[in-house]
PDB file of C-alpha atoms in Angstrom:
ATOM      1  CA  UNK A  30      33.894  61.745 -35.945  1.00  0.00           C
ATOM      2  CA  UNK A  31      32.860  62.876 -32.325  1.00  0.00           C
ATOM      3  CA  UNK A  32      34.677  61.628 -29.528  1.00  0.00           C
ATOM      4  CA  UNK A  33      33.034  60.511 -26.397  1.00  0.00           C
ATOM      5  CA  UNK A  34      34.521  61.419 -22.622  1.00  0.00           C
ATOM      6  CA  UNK A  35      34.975  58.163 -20.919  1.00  0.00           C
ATOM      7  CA  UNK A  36      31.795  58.722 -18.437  1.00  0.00           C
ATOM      8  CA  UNK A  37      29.474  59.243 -21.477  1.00  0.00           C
ATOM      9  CA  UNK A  38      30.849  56.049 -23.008  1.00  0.00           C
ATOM     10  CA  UNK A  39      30.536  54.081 -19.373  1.00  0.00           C
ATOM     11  CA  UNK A  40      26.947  55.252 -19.152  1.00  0.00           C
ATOM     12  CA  UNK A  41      25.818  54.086 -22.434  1.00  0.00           C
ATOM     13  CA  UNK A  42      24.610  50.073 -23.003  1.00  0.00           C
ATOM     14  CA  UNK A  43      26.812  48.817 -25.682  1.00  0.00           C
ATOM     15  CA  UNK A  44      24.767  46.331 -28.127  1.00  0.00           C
ATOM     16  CA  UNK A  45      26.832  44.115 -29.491  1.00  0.00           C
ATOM     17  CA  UNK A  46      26.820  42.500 -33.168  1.00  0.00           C
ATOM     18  CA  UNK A  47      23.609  39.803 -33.450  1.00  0.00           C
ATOM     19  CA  UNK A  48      22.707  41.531 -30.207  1.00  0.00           C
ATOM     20  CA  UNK A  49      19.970  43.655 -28.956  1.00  0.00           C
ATOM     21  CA  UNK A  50      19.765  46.044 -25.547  1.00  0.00           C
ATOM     22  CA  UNK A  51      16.793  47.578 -23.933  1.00  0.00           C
ATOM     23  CA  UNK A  52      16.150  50.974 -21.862  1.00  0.00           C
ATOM     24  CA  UNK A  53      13.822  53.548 -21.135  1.00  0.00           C
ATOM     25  CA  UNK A  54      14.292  57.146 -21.129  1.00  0.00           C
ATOM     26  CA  UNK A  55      17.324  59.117 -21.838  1.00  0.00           C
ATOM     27  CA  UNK A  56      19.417  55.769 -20.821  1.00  0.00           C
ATOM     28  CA  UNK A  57      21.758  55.644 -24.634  1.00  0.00           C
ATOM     29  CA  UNK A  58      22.012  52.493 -26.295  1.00  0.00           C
ATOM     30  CA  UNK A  59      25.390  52.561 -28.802  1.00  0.00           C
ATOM     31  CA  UNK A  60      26.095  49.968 -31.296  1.00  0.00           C
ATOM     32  CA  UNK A  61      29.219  50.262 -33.417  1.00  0.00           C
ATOM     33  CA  UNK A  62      30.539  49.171 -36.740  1.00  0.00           C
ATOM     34  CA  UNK A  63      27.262  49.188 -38.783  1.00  0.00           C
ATOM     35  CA  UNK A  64      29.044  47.837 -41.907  1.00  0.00           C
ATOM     36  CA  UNK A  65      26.298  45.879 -43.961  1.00  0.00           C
ATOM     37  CA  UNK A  66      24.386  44.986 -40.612  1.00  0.00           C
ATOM     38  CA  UNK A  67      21.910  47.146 -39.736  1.00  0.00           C
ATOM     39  CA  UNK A  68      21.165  48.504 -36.896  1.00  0.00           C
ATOM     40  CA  UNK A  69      17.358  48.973 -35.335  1.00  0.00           C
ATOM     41  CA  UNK A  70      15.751  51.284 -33.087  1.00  0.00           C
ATOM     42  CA  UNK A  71      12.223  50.673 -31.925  1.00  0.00           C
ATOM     43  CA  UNK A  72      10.176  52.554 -29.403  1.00  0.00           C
ATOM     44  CA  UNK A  73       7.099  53.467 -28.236  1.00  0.00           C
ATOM     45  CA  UNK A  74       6.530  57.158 -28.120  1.00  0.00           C
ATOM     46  CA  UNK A  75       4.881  57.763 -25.315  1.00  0.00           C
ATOM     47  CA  UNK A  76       6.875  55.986 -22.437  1.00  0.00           C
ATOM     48  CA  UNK A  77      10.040  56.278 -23.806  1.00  0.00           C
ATOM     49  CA  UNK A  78      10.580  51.952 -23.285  1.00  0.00           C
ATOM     50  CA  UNK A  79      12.890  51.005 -26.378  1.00  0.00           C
ATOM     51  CA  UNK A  80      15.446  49.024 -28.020  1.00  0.00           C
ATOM     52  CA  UNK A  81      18.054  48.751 -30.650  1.00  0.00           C
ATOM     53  CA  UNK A  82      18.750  45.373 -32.308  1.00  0.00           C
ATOM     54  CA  UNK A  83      22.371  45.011 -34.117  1.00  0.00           C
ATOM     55  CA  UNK A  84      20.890  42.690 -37.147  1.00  0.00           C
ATOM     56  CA  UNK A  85      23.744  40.743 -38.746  1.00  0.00           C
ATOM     57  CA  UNK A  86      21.335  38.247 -41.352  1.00  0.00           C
ATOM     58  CA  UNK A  87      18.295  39.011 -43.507  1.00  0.00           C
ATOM     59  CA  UNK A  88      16.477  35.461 -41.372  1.00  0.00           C
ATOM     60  CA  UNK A  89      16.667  32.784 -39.929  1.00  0.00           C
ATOM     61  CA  UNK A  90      15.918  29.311 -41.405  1.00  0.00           C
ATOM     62  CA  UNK A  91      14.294  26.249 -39.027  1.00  0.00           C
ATOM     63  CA  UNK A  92      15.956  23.396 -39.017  1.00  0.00           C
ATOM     64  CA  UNK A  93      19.558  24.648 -39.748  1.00  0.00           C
ATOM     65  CA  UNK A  94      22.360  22.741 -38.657  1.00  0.00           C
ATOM     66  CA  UNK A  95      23.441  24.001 -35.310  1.00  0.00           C
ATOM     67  CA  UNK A  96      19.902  25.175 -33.796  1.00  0.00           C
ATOM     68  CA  UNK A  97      21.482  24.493 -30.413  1.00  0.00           C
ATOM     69  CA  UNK A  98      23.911  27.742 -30.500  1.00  0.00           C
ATOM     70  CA  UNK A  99      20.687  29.493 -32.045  1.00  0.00           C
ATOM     71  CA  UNK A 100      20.600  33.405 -31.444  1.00  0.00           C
ATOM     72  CA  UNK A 101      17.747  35.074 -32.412  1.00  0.00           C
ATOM     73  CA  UNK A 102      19.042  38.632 -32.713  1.00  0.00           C
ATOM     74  CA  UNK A 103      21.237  37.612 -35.041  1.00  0.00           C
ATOM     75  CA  UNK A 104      18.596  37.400 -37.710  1.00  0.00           C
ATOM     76  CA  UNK A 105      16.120  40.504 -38.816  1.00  0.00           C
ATOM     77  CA  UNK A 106      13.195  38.608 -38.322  1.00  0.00           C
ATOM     78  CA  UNK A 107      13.226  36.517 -35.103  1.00  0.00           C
ATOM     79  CA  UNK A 108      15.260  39.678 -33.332  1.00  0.00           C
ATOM     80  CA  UNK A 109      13.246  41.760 -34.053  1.00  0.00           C
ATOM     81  CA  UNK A 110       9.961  39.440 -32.645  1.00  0.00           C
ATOM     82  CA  UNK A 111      12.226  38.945 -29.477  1.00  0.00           C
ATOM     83  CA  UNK A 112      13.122  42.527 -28.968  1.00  0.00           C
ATOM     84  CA  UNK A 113       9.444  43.658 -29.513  1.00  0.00           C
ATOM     85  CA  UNK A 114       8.379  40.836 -26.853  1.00  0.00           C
ATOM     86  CA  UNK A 115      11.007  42.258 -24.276  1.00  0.00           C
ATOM     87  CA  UNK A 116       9.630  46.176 -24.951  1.00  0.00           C
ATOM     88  CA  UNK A 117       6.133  45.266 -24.435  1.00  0.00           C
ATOM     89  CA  UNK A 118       6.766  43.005 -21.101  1.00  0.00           C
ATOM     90  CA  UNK A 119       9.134  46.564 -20.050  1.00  0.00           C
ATOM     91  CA  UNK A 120       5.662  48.707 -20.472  1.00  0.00           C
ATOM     92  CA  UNK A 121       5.890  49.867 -24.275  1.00  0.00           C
ATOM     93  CA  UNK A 122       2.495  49.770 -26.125  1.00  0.00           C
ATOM     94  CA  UNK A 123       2.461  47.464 -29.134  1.00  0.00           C
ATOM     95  CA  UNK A 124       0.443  50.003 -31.191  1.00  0.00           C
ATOM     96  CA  UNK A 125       2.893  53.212 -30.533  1.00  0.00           C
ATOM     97  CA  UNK A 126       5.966  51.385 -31.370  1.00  0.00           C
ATOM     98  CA  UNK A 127       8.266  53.723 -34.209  1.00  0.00           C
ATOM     99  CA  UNK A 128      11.589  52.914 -36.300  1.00  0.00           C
ATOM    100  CA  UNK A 129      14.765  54.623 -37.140  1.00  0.00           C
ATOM    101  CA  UNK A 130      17.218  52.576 -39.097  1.00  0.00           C
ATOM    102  CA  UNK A 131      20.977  53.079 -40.308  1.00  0.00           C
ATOM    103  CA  UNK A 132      23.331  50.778 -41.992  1.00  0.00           C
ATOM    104  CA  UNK A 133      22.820  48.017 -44.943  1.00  0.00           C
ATOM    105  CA  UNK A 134      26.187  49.613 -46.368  1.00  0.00           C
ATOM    106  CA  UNK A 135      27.782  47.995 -49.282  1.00  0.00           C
ATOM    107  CA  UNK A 136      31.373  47.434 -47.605  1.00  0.00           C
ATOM    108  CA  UNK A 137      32.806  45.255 -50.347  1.00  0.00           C
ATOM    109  CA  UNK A 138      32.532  45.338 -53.822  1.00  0.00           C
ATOM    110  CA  UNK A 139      32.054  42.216 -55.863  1.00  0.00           C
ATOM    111  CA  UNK A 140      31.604  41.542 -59.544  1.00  0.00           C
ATOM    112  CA  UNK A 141      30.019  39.031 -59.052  1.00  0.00           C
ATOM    113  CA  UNK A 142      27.390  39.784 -56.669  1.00  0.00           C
ATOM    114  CA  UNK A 143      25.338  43.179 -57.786  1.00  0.00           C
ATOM    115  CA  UNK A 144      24.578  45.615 -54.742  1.00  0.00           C
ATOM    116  CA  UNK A 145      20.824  45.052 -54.820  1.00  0.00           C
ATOM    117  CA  UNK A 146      21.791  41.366 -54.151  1.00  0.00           C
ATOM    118  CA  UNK A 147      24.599  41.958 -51.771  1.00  0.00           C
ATOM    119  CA  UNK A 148      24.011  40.576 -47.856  1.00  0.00           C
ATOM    120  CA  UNK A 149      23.737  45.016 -46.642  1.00  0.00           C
ATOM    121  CA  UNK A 150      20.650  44.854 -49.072  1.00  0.00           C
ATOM    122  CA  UNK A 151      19.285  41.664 -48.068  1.00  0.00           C
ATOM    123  CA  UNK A 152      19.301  42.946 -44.714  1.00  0.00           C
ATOM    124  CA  UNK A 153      18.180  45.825 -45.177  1.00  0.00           C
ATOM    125  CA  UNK A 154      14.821  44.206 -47.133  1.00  0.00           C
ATOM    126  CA  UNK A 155      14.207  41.900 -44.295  1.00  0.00           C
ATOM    127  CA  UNK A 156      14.207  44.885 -42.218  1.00  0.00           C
ATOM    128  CA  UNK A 157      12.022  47.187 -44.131  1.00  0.00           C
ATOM    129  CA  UNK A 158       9.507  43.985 -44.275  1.00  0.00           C
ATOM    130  CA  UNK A 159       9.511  42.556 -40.746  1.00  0.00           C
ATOM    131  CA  UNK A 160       8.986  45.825 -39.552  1.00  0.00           C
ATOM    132  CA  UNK A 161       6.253  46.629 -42.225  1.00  0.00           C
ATOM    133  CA  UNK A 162       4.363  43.220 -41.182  1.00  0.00           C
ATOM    134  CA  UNK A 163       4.447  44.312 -37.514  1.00  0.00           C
ATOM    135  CA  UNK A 164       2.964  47.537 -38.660  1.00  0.00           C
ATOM    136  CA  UNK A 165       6.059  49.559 -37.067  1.00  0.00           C
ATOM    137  CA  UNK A 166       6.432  52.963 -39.118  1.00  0.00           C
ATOM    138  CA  UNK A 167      10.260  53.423 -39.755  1.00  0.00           C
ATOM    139  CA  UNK A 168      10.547  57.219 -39.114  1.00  0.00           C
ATOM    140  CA  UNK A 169      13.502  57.839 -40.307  1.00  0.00           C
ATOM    141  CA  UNK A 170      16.653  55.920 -42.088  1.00  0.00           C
ATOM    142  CA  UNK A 171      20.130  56.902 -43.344  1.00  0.00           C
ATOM    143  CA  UNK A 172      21.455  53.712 -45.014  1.00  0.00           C
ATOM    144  CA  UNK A 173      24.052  52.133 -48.039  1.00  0.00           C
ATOM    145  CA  UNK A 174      26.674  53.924 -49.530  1.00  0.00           C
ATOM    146  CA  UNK A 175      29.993  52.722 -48.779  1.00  0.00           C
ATOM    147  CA  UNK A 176      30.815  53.581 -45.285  1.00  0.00           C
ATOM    148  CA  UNK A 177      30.392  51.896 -41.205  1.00  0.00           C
ATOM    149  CA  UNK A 178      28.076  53.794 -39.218  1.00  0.00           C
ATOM    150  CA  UNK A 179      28.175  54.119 -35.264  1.00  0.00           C
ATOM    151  CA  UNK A 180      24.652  54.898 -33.946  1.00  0.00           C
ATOM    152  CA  UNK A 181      23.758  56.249 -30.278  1.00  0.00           C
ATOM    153  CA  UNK A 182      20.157  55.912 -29.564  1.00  0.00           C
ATOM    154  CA  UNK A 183      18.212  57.522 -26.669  1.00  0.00           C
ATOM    155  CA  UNK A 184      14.176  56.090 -26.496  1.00  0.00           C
ATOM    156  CA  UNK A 185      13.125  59.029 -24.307  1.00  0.00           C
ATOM    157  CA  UNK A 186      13.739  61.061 -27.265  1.00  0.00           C
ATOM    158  CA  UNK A 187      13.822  59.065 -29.619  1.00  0.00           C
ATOM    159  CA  UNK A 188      17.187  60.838 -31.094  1.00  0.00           C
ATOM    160  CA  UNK A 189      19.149  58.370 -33.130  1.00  0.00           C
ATOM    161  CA  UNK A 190      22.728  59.798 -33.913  1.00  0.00           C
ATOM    162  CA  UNK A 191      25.159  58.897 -36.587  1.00  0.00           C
ATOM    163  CA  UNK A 192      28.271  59.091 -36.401  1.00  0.00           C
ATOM    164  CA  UNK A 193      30.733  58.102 -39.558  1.00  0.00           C
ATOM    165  CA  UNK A 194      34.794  58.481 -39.729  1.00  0.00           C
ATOM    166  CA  UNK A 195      35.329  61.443 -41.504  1.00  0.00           C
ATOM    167  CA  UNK A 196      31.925  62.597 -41.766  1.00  0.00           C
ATOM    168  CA  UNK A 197      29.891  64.851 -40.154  1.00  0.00           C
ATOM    169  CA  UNK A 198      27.653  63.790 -37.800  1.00  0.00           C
ATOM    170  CA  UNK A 199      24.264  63.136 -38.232  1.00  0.00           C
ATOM    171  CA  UNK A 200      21.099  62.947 -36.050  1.00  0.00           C
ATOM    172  CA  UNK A 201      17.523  61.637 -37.468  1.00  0.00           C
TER     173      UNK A 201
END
């Protein structure tokens, strides 16, 4: 896996889990430990304004029990409505925004829960949707198998880079 110097890592905007972080240009956004989360990059093309959303739940359900310590990015659905709001406020046009996704893997095996059924592909369908009913194009994915994923994400660009322990790196 690459290594990072320590002023690459101290200029990048860490996104934690059930998180999401916003910049514009060549400012990196880096989330880690993409096990069956899934991990979100939305931007609009033309002035570079974009996020990435570390999605931890396929959705959220009103009227669960504990609304009060409600976080939206948690869930595919409502953090990806929030980030979207934040991007547009920050200048991005609603009908440029683009998708690269990475993620959904299947971490642990279980007998008795198949991997089409498993939460890394329940996330990963509430993904695909959401971002299908906001008519966002997903450009590009590299998602399942059995491994974490770190992603770096730059919106200027739009490069979204992959990196895996003990695999090469990837960029897409």
């Amino acid at each position: 896996m690459a290594t990072f110097t320590v002023a690459e890592l101290e200029s990048m905007i860490l996104v934690n889990m059930g998180d999401y972080k916003t910049s514009r240009g060549e400012q990196r956004l880096i989330t880690k430990d993409l096990g069956s989360c899934v991990g979100v990059a939305v931007w609009d093309t033309q002035t570079g304004v974009g996020g990435l959303l570390h999605v931890m739940l396929p959705e959220h359900s009103a009227g669960v029990v504990g609304a009060e310590s409600f976080v939206a990015a948690k869930y595919a659905d409502s953090g990806l409505d929030e980030m979207i709001k934040a991007l547009v406020l920050q200048g991005a046009g609603r009908e440029r925004l683009v998708a690269k996704i990475a993620g959904a893997a299947h971490m642990i095996k279980n007998a008795t829960i198949p991997e089409d059924q498993d939460i890394s592909s329940r996330n990963l369908a509430a993904v695909t949707k959401k971002l299908a009913a906001l008519q966002i194009p997903v450009l590009a994915a590299d998602v399942g198998e059995h491994y974490p994923r770190t992603v770096v994400f730059a919106p200027g660009s739009g490069t979204f880079r992959i990196l895996t322990p003990g695999k090469a790196e990837k960029w897409i």
